[in-house]
Each structure stands twice: as C-alpha cells, then as structure tokens.
Amino acid sequence: MLVHSSTLSNKEIRDQVVSLIAAGFSTTSGAMAWAVYGLLTTPGAWRRAAAEVHAVIGDRAPTGADLSRLTYLNGVVHEALRLFPPAAIWARSVVEEFEFAGKRIGGGSFLLFSPYVTHRLPEVWPDPLLFRPERWDPDRVDYRKPGPHEFLPFGGGPHRCIGANMATTHLTMMLARLVAHTELRLESTKIRPVSPTILRPRHGLLVKILELRNEVGAKTVHTEAQQD
Ligand code: HEM
C-alpha cells in the first residue's frame, strides 16, 4: 500500500538535526573561538569592541537594528572568518572542462580549493596575516570590498551556505554580550589550528575570567589575577 504523508519521517528529522549541528553549530562555534582569539591577541581590540558596544547598545538588550552600527565588531567577525575560515578546504566536481591560470581542468575532475589559502594571499589582502578588523570598515579610505571569489568563508554559487546571515548575526551578538560583560585573558597564546572537519583551536581556547559585569556595569567577579 502506498502512503502519502506530508510529515517528515523520524529518519528525515534525525538527518535535519545532524545537518544543523554539523553545518550550523560546529562551524559557528569554531568561528566564535577564533574571534575571541583575535580579540584577545590584538592589543586594545577587546577594549575597543567593548567601547563600541557600550556606545551603540548601552545597558539595554541588543536588537537587530544594532547590527549595522557595530562596525568594529562586524570587522572582528569578518577577520575571524578570513584568517580562520571554519570550512578551510572545500570541493567541487567539475562538470565542464575549463582553463584556470593557464591550466586545463578536465570535466569530471575532483577539484579542491581552500578559502584559508585565498584569504591569506598578499596580492589580495594587505598585511594578510594581521588580525585587523578595521579593514572591514567601509568608511575608511583604504577600504576595498572583496569580490565573492576573494572572501568565501560560506562558499559560493548556488550552494552557498544558507545559514551565512544567521551565523554572522549570532557571532556579532554573542561577541557583543561577551565583550560588554567580561574581561578575559588567554591562558596560552600557543594556539594551533586543526581541521579534522572544521577549523578550530586544537585544544580549545582556555581563558581566565578576570572580571564579570552585570547589566548595569557593576563588577560581580574579580579573580586573583586581576588583583595582582
Ligand atoms: C560560521 C558559520 C558557518 C560557516 C563558516 C559555514 C560554511 C558553509 C560552507 C563553506 C558551505 C558550502 C557552500 C558551498 O558549497 O559553496 C555551507 C553550506 C551549508 N550551510 Fe553553512 N556555514 C556556517 C553556518 C551555517 C548555519 C548557521 C547553518 C544553518 C542554520 C548552515 C547551513 C548550511 C547548509 C544547509 C548548507 C548546504 C547548502 C547547499 O548545499 O545548498 N551553515 N556552509
């Protein structure tokens, strides 16, 4: 007997959940670690981000309208995705033969490309290895909007990530809350990236909480480190 159903089977629901976790959460958490790493290893970056959040959001809860005004934090998210794209290597099956940089790429080939490499090309990115959120500020005279083939943490073409806006929104808002309410210190700056599937710090990112502030900016936690 043929049964038509408009509901998802248990297996389909399970597959959706697995896709959401693999494609959505592990990528975003990897990017979050690198954004925190960039903020904590770039002199003055944490304070600058906190000052921006204070000026734009103050003590109220953040809203979607704040996103476009958090210019520096937006730069932090983009720099993290540039230097440490969670999907560092990606693949395509070549449907039709084409030529690239004088080389013939045959139809049927399996093609690997790496946003990690593209995002560090000195001919595209000045001072490519520096974590410089300012480079994403459209009001700066040296601003240059990268082409879609130059900045591709979310892939490109018809299969470009459907969660790109959700991920950048999550990252910006999580960072806004974090910088507004904490002072952190990295316990070790010897962080090695590994990429079994998602590019992330090999042993995670161990930080010491130096200070916790509540909604009205009052300090609620001091650690010994801060009193030194
Ligand atoms: C920082 C976070 C994320 C990164 C770096 C990322 C990266 C990517 C990349 C590189 C692709 C492949 C694009 C291509 O083949 O050209 C992709 C596809 C995809 N992503 Fe994301 N992603 C992120 C977050 C998310 C989130 C939050 C969701 C869902 C809520 C999501 C859902 C998907 C789905 C469903 C696809 C497959 C699209 C298709 O094949 O048509 N991703 N992502």
CSV table of C-alpha atoms and ligand atoms in Angstrom, one decimal:
chain,number,residue,atom,x,y,z
A,1,MET,CA,0.0,0.0,0.0
A,2,LEU,CA,1.3,3.5,-0.9
A,3,VAL,CA,1.0,6.0,1.9
A,4,HIS,CA,1.4,9.7,1.1
A,5,SER,CA,2.5,11.8,4.0
A,6,SER,CA,3.3,15.5,4.3
A,7,THR,CA,5.1,15.0,7.6
A,8,LEU,CA,8.8,14.1,7.9
A,9,SER,CA,9.8,10.6,8.9
A,10,ASN,CA,11.9,10.1,12.1
A,11,LYS,CA,14.9,9.4,9.9
A,12,GLU,CA,14.4,12.7,8.0
A,13,ILE,CA,14.0,14.6,11.3
A,14,ARG,CA,17.2,13.0,12.6
A,15,ASP,CA,19.0,13.9,9.3
A,16,GLN,CA,17.9,17.5,9.6
A,17,VAL,CA,19.2,17.7,13.2
A,18,VAL,CA,22.5,16.2,12.2
A,19,SER,CA,22.8,18.7,9.3
A,20,LEU,CA,22.0,21.6,11.6
A,21,ILE,CA,24.6,20.5,14.2
A,22,ALA,CA,27.3,19.7,11.6
A,23,ALA,CA,26.8,22.6,9.2
A,24,GLY,CA,25.5,25.2,11.6
A,25,PHE,CA,26.7,24.8,15.2
A,26,SER,CA,30.2,23.4,14.9
A,27,THR,CA,31.1,26.0,12.2
A,28,THR,CA,29.7,28.9,14.2
A,29,SER,CA,31.4,27.7,17.5
A,30,GLY,CA,34.8,27.4,15.6
A,31,ALA,CA,34.4,30.9,14.3
A,32,MET,CA,33.5,32.2,17.7
A,33,ALA,CA,36.7,30.7,19.2
A,34,TRP,CA,38.8,32.5,16.5
A,35,ALA,CA,37.0,35.8,17.0
A,36,VAL,CA,37.7,35.6,20.8
A,37,TYR,CA,41.3,34.6,20.0
A,38,GLY,CA,41.7,37.6,17.6
A,39,LEU,CA,40.2,40.0,20.2
A,40,LEU,CA,42.5,38.7,23.0
A,41,THR,CA,45.7,38.6,21.0
A,42,THR,CA,45.4,42.0,19.3
A,43,PRO,CA,46.4,44.8,21.6
A,44,GLY,CA,43.4,47.1,22.5
A,45,ALA,CA,40.9,45.1,20.4
A,46,TRP,CA,38.8,43.8,23.3
A,47,ARG,CA,38.5,47.3,24.9
A,48,ARG,CA,37.7,48.9,21.6
A,49,ALA,CA,34.9,46.4,20.9
A,50,ALA,CA,33.6,46.9,24.4
A,51,ALA,CA,33.6,50.7,23.9
A,52,GLU,CA,31.7,50.3,20.7
A,53,VAL,CA,29.1,48.0,22.2
A,54,HIS,CA,28.7,50.5,25.1
A,55,ALA,CA,28.2,53.4,22.7
A,56,VAL,CA,25.8,51.6,20.4
A,57,ILE,CA,23.8,49.4,22.8
A,58,GLY,CA,24.5,50.7,26.3
A,59,ASP,CA,22.6,48.8,29.0
A,60,ARG,CA,19.6,47.7,27.0
A,61,ALA,CA,19.3,44.3,25.3
A,62,PRO,CA,20.7,44.3,21.7
A,63,THR,CA,18.3,44.3,18.7
A,64,GLY,CA,18.7,43.6,15.0
A,65,ALA,CA,18.9,47.3,14.3
A,66,ASP,CA,22.2,47.5,16.2
A,67,LEU,CA,24.0,45.1,13.8
A,68,SER,CA,24.7,47.7,11.1
A,69,ARG,CA,26.1,50.1,13.7
A,70,LEU,CA,28.6,47.7,15.3
A,71,THR,CA,31.2,48.4,12.6
A,72,TYR,CA,34.3,47.2,14.6
A,73,LEU,CA,32.6,44.1,15.9
A,74,ASN,CA,31.4,43.3,12.3
A,75,GLY,CA,35.1,43.6,11.3
A,76,VAL,CA,36.1,41.2,14.1
A,77,VAL,CA,33.7,38.6,12.8
A,78,HIS,CA,34.9,39.0,9.2
A,79,GLU,CA,38.6,38.9,10.2
A,80,ALA,CA,38.0,35.7,12.2
A,81,LEU,CA,36.2,34.2,9.1
A,82,ARG,CA,39.0,35.4,6.8
A,83,LEU,CA,42.0,34.2,8.8
A,84,PHE,CA,40.4,31.0,10.1
A,85,PRO,CA,37.5,30.0,7.8
A,86,PRO,CA,35.8,27.1,9.6
A,87,ALA,CA,35.4,25.3,6.3
A,88,ALA,CA,39.1,25.6,5.3
A,89,ILE,CA,39.1,23.2,2.4
A,90,TRP,CA,36.2,22.7,0.0
A,91,ALA,CA,35.5,20.6,-3.0
A,92,ARG,CA,33.7,20.7,-6.4
A,93,SER,CA,33.1,18.1,-9.1
A,94,VAL,CA,34.0,19.7,-12.4
A,95,VAL,CA,31.1,19.4,-14.9
A,96,GLU,CA,32.7,21.0,-17.9
A,97,GLU,CA,36.3,21.5,-18.9
A,98,PHE,CA,37.7,25.0,-18.3
A,99,GLU,CA,41.0,26.8,-18.1
A,100,PHE,CA,42.4,28.4,-15.0
A,101,ALA,CA,45.8,30.2,-14.6
A,102,GLY,CA,47.0,28.6,-17.9
A,103,LYS,CA,46.0,25.1,-16.7
A,104,ARG,CA,43.3,22.9,-18.3
A,105,ILE,CA,40.9,21.5,-15.7
A,106,GLY,CA,39.1,18.5,-17.2
A,107,GLY,CA,35.4,17.7,-16.9
A,108,GLY,CA,34.8,15.0,-14.3
A,109,SER,CA,37.8,16.1,-12.2
A,110,PHE,CA,37.6,16.4,-8.4
A,111,LEU,CA,38.6,19.9,-7.5
A,112,LEU,CA,39.8,21.0,-4.1
A,113,PHE,CA,40.0,24.7,-3.2
A,114,SER,CA,40.9,26.4,0.1
A,115,PRO,CA,39.4,29.7,1.4
A,116,TYR,CA,42.2,29.5,4.1
A,117,VAL,CA,44.8,30.0,1.3
A,118,THR,CA,42.8,32.5,-0.7
A,119,HIS,CA,42.1,34.6,2.4
A,120,ARG,CA,45.9,35.0,3.1
A,121,LEU,CA,47.0,36.0,-0.4
A,122,PRO,CA,49.2,39.1,-0.1
A,123,GLU,CA,48.1,40.3,-3.5
A,124,VAL,CA,44.5,40.4,-2.3
A,125,TRP,CA,44.9,41.3,1.4
A,126,PRO,CA,47.4,43.9,2.6
A,127,ASP,CA,49.2,42.6,5.7
A,128,PRO,CA,47.3,39.3,5.2
A,129,LEU,CA,48.4,37.7,8.5
A,130,LEU,CA,47.4,40.6,10.7
A,131,PHE,CA,44.1,40.4,12.5
A,132,ARG,CA,42.9,43.9,11.5
A,133,PRO,CA,39.1,44.4,12.0
A,134,GLU,CA,39.5,48.0,10.6
A,135,ARG,CA,40.0,46.7,7.1
A,136,TRP,CA,36.2,45.9,7.0
A,137,ASP,CA,35.2,49.5,7.8
A,138,PRO,CA,33.6,50.9,4.6
A,139,ASP,CA,34.2,54.5,5.8
A,140,ARG,CA,38.0,54.1,5.7
A,141,VAL,CA,39.8,55.5,2.7
A,142,ASP,CA,41.7,52.2,2.3
A,143,TYR,CA,38.5,50.1,2.3
A,144,ARG,CA,38.2,47.7,-0.6
A,145,LYS,CA,35.1,45.5,-0.9
A,146,PRO,CA,36.4,42.0,-1.6
A,147,GLY,CA,35.0,40.1,-4.5
A,148,PRO,CA,32.9,36.9,-3.9
A,149,HIS,CA,35.9,34.8,-5.1
A,150,GLU,CA,38.3,36.6,-2.7
A,151,PHE,CA,36.3,36.2,0.5
A,152,LEU,CA,34.4,32.9,0.6
A,153,PRO,CA,34.0,31.5,4.1
A,154,PHE,CA,30.5,30.5,3.2
A,155,GLY,CA,31.4,29.0,-0.3
A,156,GLY,CA,29.8,30.4,-3.4
A,157,GLY,CA,27.3,29.8,-6.2
A,158,PRO,CA,24.0,28.0,-5.9
A,159,HIS,CA,25.2,26.0,-2.9
A,160,ARG,CA,26.5,29.0,-0.9
A,161,CYS,CA,25.7,28.5,2.8
A,162,ILE,CA,22.1,29.2,3.6
A,163,GLY,CA,23.0,30.0,7.2
A,164,ALA,CA,25.5,32.8,6.4
A,165,ASN,CA,23.4,35.7,7.8
A,166,MET,CA,22.2,33.6,10.8
A,167,ALA,CA,25.9,32.8,11.6
A,168,THR,CA,27.2,36.3,11.3
A,169,THR,CA,24.3,37.6,13.3
A,170,HIS,CA,24.8,35.0,16.1
A,171,LEU,CA,28.5,35.7,16.2
A,172,THR,CA,28.1,39.5,16.4
A,173,MET,CA,25.5,39.3,19.1
A,174,MET,CA,27.3,36.7,21.2
A,175,LEU,CA,30.5,38.8,21.0
A,176,ALA,CA,28.6,42.0,21.8
A,177,ARG,CA,27.4,40.3,25.0
A,178,LEU,CA,30.8,38.8,25.8
A,179,VAL,CA,32.9,42.0,25.5
A,180,ALA,CA,30.3,44.1,27.3
A,181,HIS,CA,30.1,41.7,30.3
A,182,THR,CA,33.6,40.2,30.7
A,183,GLU,CA,37.3,40.8,30.8
A,184,LEU,CA,39.2,37.7,29.7
A,185,ARG,CA,42.8,36.6,29.4
A,186,LEU,CA,44.1,33.8,27.3
A,187,GLU,CA,45.9,31.2,29.4
A,188,SER,CA,48.2,30.3,26.5
A,189,THR,CA,48.8,32.1,23.2
A,190,LYS,CA,50.3,28.9,21.6
A,191,ILE,CA,47.1,28.0,19.8
A,192,ARG,CA,47.3,25.6,16.9
A,193,PRO,CA,44.6,25.3,14.3
A,194,VAL,CA,43.4,21.8,13.4
A,195,SER,CA,40.9,21.0,10.8
A,196,PRO,CA,39.6,17.4,11.0
A,197,THR,CA,36.4,18.8,9.5
A,198,ILE,CA,36.0,22.3,11.0
A,199,LEU,CA,39.0,24.6,11.6
A,200,ARG,CA,39.2,25.1,15.3
A,201,PRO,CA,41.9,25.5,18.1
A,202,ARG,CA,43.4,22.1,18.7
A,203,HIS,CA,42.8,22.0,22.5
A,204,GLY,CA,40.0,24.6,22.6
A,205,LEU,CA,40.6,28.1,23.9
A,206,LEU,CA,41.3,28.2,27.6
A,207,VAL,CA,40.7,31.7,29.1
A,208,LYS,CA,40.7,33.1,32.6
A,209,ILE,CA,37.7,35.3,33.5
A,210,LEU,CA,39.3,38.4,35.1
A,211,GLU,CA,36.1,40.3,35.5
A,212,LEU,CA,32.3,39.8,35.1
A,213,ARG,CA,30.0,42.7,34.9
A,214,ASN,CA,26.2,42.7,35.2
A,215,GLU,CA,23.7,44.6,33.1
A,216,VAL,CA,24.3,47.9,34.8
A,217,GLY,CA,28.1,47.5,34.5
A,218,ALA,CA,28.7,46.6,38.2
A,219,LYS,CA,31.6,44.2,38.8
A,220,THR,CA,30.4,40.9,40.1
A,221,VAL,CA,33.6,38.8,40.0
A,222,HIS,CA,37.3,39.7,40.5
A,223,THR,CA,39.9,37.0,40.1
A,224,GLU,CA,43.2,36.8,41.9
A,225,ALA,CA,44.9,37.6,38.6
A,226,GLN,CA,43.2,41.0,38.4
A,227,GLN,CA,44.2,41.9,41.9
A,228,ASP,CA,47.9,41.1,41.2
B,1,HEM,C1,30.4,30.5,10.6
B,1,HEM,C2,29.4,29.6,10.3
B,1,HEM,C3,29.3,28.9,9.0
B,1,HEM,C4,30.2,28.6,8.1
B,1,HEM,C5,31.7,29.1,8.0
B,1,HEM,C6,29.5,27.9,7.0
B,1,HEM,C7,30.1,27.5,5.8
B,1,HEM,C8,29.5,26.8,4.8
B,1,HEM,C9,30.1,26.4,3.6
B,1,HEM,C10,31.5,26.7,3.2
B,1,HEM,C11,29.1,25.7,2.8
B,1,HEM,C12,29.3,25.1,1.5
B,1,HEM,C13,29.0,26.2,0.4
B,1,HEM,C14,29.4,25.7,-1.0
B,1,HEM,O1,29.4,24.5,-1.3
B,1,HEM,O2,29.7,26.6,-1.8
B,1,HEM,C15,27.9,25.7,3.6
B,1,HEM,C16,26.8,25.1,3.2
B,1,HEM,C17,25.7,25.0,4.1
B,1,HEM,N1,25.5,25.5,5.3
B,1,HEM,FE1,26.8,26.7,6.3
B,1,HEM,N2,28.2,27.6,7.4
B,1,HEM,C18,28.0,28.3,8.6
B,1,HEM,C19,26.8,28.3,9.3
B,1,HEM,C20,25.7,27.7,9.0
B,1,HEM,C21,24.4,27.7,9.7
B,1,HEM,C22,24.2,28.5,11.0
B,1,HEM,C23,23.5,26.9,9.0
B,1,HEM,C24,22.1,26.6,9.4
B,1,HEM,C25,21.4,27.1,10.3
B,1,HEM,C26,24.2,26.4,7.9
B,1,HEM,C27,23.6,25.5,6.9
B,1,HEM,C28,24.2,25.2,5.7
B,1,HEM,C29,23.6,24.3,4.8
B,1,HEM,C30,22.2,23.7,4.9
B,1,HEM,C31,24.5,24.2,3.7
B,1,HEM,C32,24.3,23.4,2.4
B,1,HEM,C33,23.8,24.4,1.3
B,1,HEM,C34,23.6,23.7,0.0
B,1,HEM,O3,24.3,22.7,-0.3
B,1,HEM,O4,22.8,24.2,-0.8
B,1,HEM,N3,25.5,26.9,7.9
B,1,HEM,N4,28.2,26.3,4.8
